[in-house]
Coordinates of C-alpha atoms in Angstrom, one line a residue:
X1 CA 98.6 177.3 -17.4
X2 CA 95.5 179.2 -16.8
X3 CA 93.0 177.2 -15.8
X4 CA 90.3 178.4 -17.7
X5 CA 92.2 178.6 -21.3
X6 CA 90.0 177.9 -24.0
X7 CA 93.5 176.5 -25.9
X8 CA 92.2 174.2 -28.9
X9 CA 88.6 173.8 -27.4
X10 CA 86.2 176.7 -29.0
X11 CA 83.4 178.3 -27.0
X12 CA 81.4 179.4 -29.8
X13 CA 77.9 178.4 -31.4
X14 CA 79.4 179.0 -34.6
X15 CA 83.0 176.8 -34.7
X16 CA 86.2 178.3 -35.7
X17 CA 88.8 175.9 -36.4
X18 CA 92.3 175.9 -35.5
X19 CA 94.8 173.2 -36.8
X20 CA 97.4 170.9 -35.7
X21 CA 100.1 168.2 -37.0
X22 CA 101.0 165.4 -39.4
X23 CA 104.3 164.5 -40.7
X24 CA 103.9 163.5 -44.5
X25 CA 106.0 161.3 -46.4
X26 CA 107.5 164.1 -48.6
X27 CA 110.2 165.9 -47.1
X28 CA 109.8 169.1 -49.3
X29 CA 105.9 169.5 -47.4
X30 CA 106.6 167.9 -44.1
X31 CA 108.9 171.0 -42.8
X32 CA 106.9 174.0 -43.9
X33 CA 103.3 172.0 -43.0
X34 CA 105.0 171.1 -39.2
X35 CA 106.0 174.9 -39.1
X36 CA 103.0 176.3 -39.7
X37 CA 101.0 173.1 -37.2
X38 CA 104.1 174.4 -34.9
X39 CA 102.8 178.2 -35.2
X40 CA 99.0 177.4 -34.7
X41 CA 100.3 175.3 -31.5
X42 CA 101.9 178.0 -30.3
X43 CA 98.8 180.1 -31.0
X44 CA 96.5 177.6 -28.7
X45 CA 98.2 177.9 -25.9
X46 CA 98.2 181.6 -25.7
X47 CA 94.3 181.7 -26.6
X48 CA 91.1 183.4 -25.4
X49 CA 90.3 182.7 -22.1
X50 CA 86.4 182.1 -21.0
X51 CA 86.9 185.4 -19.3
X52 CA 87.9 187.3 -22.8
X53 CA 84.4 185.5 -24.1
X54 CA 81.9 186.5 -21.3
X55 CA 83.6 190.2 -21.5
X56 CA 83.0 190.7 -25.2
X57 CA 81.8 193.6 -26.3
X58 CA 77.9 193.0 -26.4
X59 CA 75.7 194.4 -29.1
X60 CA 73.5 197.0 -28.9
X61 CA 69.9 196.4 -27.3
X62 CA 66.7 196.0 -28.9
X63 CA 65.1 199.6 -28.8
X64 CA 61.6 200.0 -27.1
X65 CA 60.8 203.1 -27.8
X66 CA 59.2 201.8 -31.5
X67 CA 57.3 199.1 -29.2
X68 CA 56.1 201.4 -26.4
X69 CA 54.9 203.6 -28.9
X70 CA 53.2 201.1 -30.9
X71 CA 51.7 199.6 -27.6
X72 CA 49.9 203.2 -27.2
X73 CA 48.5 203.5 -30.8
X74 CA 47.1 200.3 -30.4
X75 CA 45.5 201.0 -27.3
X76 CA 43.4 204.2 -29.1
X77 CA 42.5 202.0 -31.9
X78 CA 44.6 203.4 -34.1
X79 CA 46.1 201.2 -36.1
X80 CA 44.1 198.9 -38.9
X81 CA 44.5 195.3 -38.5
X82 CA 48.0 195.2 -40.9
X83 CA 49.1 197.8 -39.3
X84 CA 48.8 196.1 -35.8
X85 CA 50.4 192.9 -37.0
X86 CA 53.4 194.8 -38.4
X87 CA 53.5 196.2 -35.0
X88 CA 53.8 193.3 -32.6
X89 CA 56.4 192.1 -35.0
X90 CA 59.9 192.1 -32.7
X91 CA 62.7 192.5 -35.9
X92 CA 66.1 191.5 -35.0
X93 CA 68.7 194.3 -34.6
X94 CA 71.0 195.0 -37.1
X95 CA 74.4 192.9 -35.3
X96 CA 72.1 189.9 -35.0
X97 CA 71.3 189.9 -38.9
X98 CA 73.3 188.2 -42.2
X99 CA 73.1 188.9 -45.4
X100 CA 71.9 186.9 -48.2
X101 CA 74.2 184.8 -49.7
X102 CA 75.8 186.1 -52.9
X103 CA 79.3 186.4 -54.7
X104 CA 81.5 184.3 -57.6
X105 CA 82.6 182.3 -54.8
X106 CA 79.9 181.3 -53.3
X107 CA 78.0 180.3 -56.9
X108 CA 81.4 178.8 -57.7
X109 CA 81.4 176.3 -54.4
X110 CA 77.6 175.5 -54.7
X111 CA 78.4 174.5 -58.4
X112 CA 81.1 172.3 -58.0
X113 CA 79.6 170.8 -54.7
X114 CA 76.6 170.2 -57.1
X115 CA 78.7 168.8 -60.3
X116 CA 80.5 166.1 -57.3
X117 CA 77.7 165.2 -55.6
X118 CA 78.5 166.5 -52.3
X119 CA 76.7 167.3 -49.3
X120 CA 78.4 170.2 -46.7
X121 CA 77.0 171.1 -43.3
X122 CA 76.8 174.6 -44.0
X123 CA 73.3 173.8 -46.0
X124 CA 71.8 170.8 -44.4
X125 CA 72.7 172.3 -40.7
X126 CA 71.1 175.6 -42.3
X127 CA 74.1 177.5 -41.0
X128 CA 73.2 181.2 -41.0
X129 CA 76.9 182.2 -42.0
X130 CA 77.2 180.3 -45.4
X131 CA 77.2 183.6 -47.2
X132 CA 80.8 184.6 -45.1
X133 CA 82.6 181.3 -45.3
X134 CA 81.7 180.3 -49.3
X135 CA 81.7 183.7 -50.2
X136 CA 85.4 184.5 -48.0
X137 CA 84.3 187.6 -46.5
X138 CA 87.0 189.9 -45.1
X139 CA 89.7 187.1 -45.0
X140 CA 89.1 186.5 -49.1
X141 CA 89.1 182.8 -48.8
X142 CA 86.6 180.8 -49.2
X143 CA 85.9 177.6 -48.2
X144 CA 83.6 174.8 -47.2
X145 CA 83.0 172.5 -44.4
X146 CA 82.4 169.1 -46.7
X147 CA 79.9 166.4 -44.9
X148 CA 80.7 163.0 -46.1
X149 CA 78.6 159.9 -46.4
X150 CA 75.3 161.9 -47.2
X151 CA 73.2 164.0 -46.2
X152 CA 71.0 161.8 -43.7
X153 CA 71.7 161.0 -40.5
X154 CA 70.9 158.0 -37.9
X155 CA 70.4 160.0 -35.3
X156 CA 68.6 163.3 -34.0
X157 CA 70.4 165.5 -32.0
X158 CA 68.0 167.8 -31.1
X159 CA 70.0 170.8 -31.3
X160 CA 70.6 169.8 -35.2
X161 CA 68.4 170.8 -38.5
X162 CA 70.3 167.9 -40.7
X163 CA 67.6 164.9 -41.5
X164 CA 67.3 162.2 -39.8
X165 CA 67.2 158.8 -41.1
X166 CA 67.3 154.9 -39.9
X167 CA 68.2 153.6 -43.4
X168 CA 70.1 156.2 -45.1
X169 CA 71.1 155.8 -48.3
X170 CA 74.6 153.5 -49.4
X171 CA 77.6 155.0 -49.4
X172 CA 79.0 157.1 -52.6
X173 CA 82.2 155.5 -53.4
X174 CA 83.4 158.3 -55.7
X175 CA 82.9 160.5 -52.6
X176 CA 86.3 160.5 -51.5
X177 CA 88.2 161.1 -54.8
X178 CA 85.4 163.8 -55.6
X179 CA 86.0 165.3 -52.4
X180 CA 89.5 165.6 -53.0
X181 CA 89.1 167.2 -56.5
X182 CA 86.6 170.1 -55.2
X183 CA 88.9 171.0 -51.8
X184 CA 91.7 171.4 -54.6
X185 CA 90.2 173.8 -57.2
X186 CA 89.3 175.8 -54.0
X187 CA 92.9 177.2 -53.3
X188 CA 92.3 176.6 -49.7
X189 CA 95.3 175.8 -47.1
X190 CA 93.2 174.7 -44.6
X191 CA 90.0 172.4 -44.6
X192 CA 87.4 171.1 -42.5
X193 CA 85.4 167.6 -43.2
X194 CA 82.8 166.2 -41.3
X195 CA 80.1 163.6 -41.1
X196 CA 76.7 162.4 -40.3
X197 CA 76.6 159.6 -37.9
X198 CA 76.1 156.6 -40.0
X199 CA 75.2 153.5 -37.1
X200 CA 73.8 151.5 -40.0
X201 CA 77.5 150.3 -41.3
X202 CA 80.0 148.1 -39.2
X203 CA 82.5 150.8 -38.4
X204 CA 80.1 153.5 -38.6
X205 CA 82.1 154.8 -41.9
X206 CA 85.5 155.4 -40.8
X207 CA 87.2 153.4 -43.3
X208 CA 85.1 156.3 -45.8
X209 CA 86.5 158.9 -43.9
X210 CA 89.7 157.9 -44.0
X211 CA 90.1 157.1 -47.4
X212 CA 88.7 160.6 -48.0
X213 CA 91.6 162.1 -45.7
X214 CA 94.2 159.9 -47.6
X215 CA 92.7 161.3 -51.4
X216 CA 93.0 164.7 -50.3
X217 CA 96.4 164.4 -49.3
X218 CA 97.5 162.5 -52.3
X219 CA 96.3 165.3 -54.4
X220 CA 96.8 168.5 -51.9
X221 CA 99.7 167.3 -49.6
X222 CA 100.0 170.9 -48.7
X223 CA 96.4 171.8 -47.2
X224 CA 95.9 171.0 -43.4
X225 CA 92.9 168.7 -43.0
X226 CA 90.7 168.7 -39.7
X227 CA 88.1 166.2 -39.2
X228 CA 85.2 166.7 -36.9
X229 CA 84.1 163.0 -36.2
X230 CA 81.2 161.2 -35.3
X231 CA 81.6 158.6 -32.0
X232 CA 81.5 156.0 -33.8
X233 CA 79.4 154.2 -30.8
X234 CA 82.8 153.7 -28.9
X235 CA 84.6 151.9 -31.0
X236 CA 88.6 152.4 -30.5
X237 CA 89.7 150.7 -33.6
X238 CA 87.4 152.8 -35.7
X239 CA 88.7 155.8 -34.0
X240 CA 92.5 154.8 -34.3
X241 CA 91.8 153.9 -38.2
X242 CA 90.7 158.1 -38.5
X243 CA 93.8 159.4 -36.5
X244 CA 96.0 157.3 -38.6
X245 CA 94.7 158.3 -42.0
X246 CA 97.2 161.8 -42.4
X247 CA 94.5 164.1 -41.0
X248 CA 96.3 166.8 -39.1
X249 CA 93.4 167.7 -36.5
X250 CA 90.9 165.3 -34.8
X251 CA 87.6 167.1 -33.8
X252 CA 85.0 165.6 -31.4
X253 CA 82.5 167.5 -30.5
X254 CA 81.0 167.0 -26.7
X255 CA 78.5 169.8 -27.7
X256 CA 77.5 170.5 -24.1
X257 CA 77.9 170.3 -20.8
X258 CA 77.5 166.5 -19.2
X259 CA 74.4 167.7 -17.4
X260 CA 72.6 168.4 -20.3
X261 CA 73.8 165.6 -22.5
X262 CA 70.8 163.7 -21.9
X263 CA 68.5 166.6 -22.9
X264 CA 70.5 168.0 -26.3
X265 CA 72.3 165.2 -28.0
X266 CA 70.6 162.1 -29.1
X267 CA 69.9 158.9 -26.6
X268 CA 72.9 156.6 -28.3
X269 CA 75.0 160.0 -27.8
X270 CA 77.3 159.9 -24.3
X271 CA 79.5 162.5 -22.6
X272 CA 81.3 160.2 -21.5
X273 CA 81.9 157.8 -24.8
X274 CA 82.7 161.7 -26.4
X275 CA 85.5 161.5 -24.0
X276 CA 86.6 158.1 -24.8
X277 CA 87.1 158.9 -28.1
X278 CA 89.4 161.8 -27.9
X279 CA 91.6 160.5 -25.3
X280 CA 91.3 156.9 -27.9
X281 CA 92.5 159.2 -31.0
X282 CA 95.5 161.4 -28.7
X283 CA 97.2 157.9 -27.5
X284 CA 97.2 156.9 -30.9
X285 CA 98.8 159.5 -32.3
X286 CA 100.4 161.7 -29.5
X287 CA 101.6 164.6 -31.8
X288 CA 98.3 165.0 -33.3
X289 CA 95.9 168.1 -31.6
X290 CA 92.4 167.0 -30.6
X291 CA 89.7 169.2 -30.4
X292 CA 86.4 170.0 -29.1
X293 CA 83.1 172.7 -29.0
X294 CA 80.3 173.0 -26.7
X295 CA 77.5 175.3 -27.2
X296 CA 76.4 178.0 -24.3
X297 CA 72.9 179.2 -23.7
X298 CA 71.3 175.6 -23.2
X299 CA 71.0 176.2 -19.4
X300 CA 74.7 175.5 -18.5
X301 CA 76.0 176.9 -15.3
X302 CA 79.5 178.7 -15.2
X303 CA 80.5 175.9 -13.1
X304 CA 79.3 173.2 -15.2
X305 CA 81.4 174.5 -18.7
X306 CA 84.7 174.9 -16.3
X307 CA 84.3 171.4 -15.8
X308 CA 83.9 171.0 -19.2
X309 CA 87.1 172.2 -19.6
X310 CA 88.8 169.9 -17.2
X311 CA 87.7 167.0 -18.3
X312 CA 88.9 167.5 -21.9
X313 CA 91.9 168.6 -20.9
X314 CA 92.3 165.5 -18.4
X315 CA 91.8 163.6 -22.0
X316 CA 94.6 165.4 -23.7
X317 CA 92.4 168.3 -25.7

């Protein structure tokens, strides 16, 4: 094994997600869903290594020549007062820029995440690549990542743009059946649902979650479900009721490098307890893939991301 395989953990600020496995009561789906969970395994373990990611082909520079020569106008008084403004303006280069979001997909998710009353973290994260994933882009499927129980959080990460509340609002509990019934007028095979971190309630919503997991599957047994979890403060037997709900992939998210834990993720937030509960959700359910991201340019050393790596793998990722 090499040891710096990315596998099932993503190095990317913008997560791509994999999938992984759940038998379901219905033998017609179980086989062709374990195939397919079979397939992606197979994919993980021949992944990307960090190497393939720091080698990437790099876009192309920001020019100077427009600066230089806007530096030398403004130093002969050239240039009026909107002119010199315009000037000092640094755009972004074309590889760094998105479009706007447009497209009868796109209007068709927003609608019927509006009609439900559902929240995704693709809007209240202000995720720049909304546009690509509602609108499917190249791969011409489009799809959603769904936030459950609101869209006000307990906590403030400080790397995150979703709101922050102490008190948030109750829980919906037509959420889970709603959920359900917009992931299956998508057409998707393959769906990602996550959360804000709800410390207010007793098991920090997990019973929610996983009666959202269990709708889905009711209605769509065929779509692979992946749920990036909060930590539920440590709690095991909040963490063991989401692996055991028919989810097929368990996501934690460490989000950086133990270092900087203290600095990026909010104070009730621990590297450690991140840890705890991905090794809590593998043992119990063994055949089920976990999975974690980090983010890179926070400070992190090489170093300090390969042993990252280690530790999630020394936790069964």
């Amino acid at each position: 094994m090499r040891p710096n395989s990315l596998q099932s953990i993503l190095f990317t600020t913008c997560r791509r997600y994999s999938s992984a496995s759940n038998r379901l009561s219905s033998p017609s789906v179980s086989k062709p869903v374990q195939a397919r969970v079979e397939s992606l395994k197979a994919q993980l373990i021949d992944g990307p290594t960090l190497d393939d990611f720091a080698s990437a082909v790099k876009g192309p520079a920001i020019s100077t020549h427009n600066l230089q020569r806007n530096a030398e106008a403004k130093e002969k008084g050239a240039m009026t007062p909107g002119e010199r403004a315009r000037a000092e303006h640094v755009r972004l280069p074309e590889w760094l820029k998105t479009a706007p979001p447009v497209g009868h997909n796109y209007h068709r998710i927003k609608s019927d995440l509006r009609s439900l009353n559902l929240a995704t973290v693709c809007e209240e994260a202000k995720c720049p690549n909304i546009g690509e994933c509602w609108g499917g882009s190249e791969s011409g499927t489009a799809t959603a990542t769904i936030m459950l129980m609101g869209d006000e959080c307990t906590r403030g990460c400080r790397f995150c743009s979703v709101k922050t509340n102490r008190k948030p609002k109750p829980l919906d509990p037509q959420e889970p059946e709603n959920t359900a019934e917009a992931i299956s007028r998508w057409g998707v095979d393959y769906i990602v649902m996550t959360s804000v971190d709800r410390d207010d309630i007793a098991d920090g919503g997990a019973s929610h979650f996983a009666a959202t997991v269990k709708a889905l599957k009711t209605r769509s047994p065929h779509i692979l479900v992946e749920c990036l979890t909060g930590d539920y403060q440590g709690d095991s037997s909040a963490v063991r009721h989401v692996a055991a709900s028919g989810l097929d992939v368990y996501a934690h998210n460490l989000e950086t490098v133990e270092e900087l834990t203290p600095f990026v993720r909010d104070r009730r937030a621990g590297y450690r307890q991140s840890l705890h509960v991905l090794q809590t959700a593998k043992q119990a359910k063994p055949d089920l893939v976990t999975k974690s991201s980090i983010m890179v340019g926070c400070g992190e050393t090489y170093s300090e991301v390969i042993q990252t790596f280690n530790d999630l793998r020394n936790v069964g990722v």
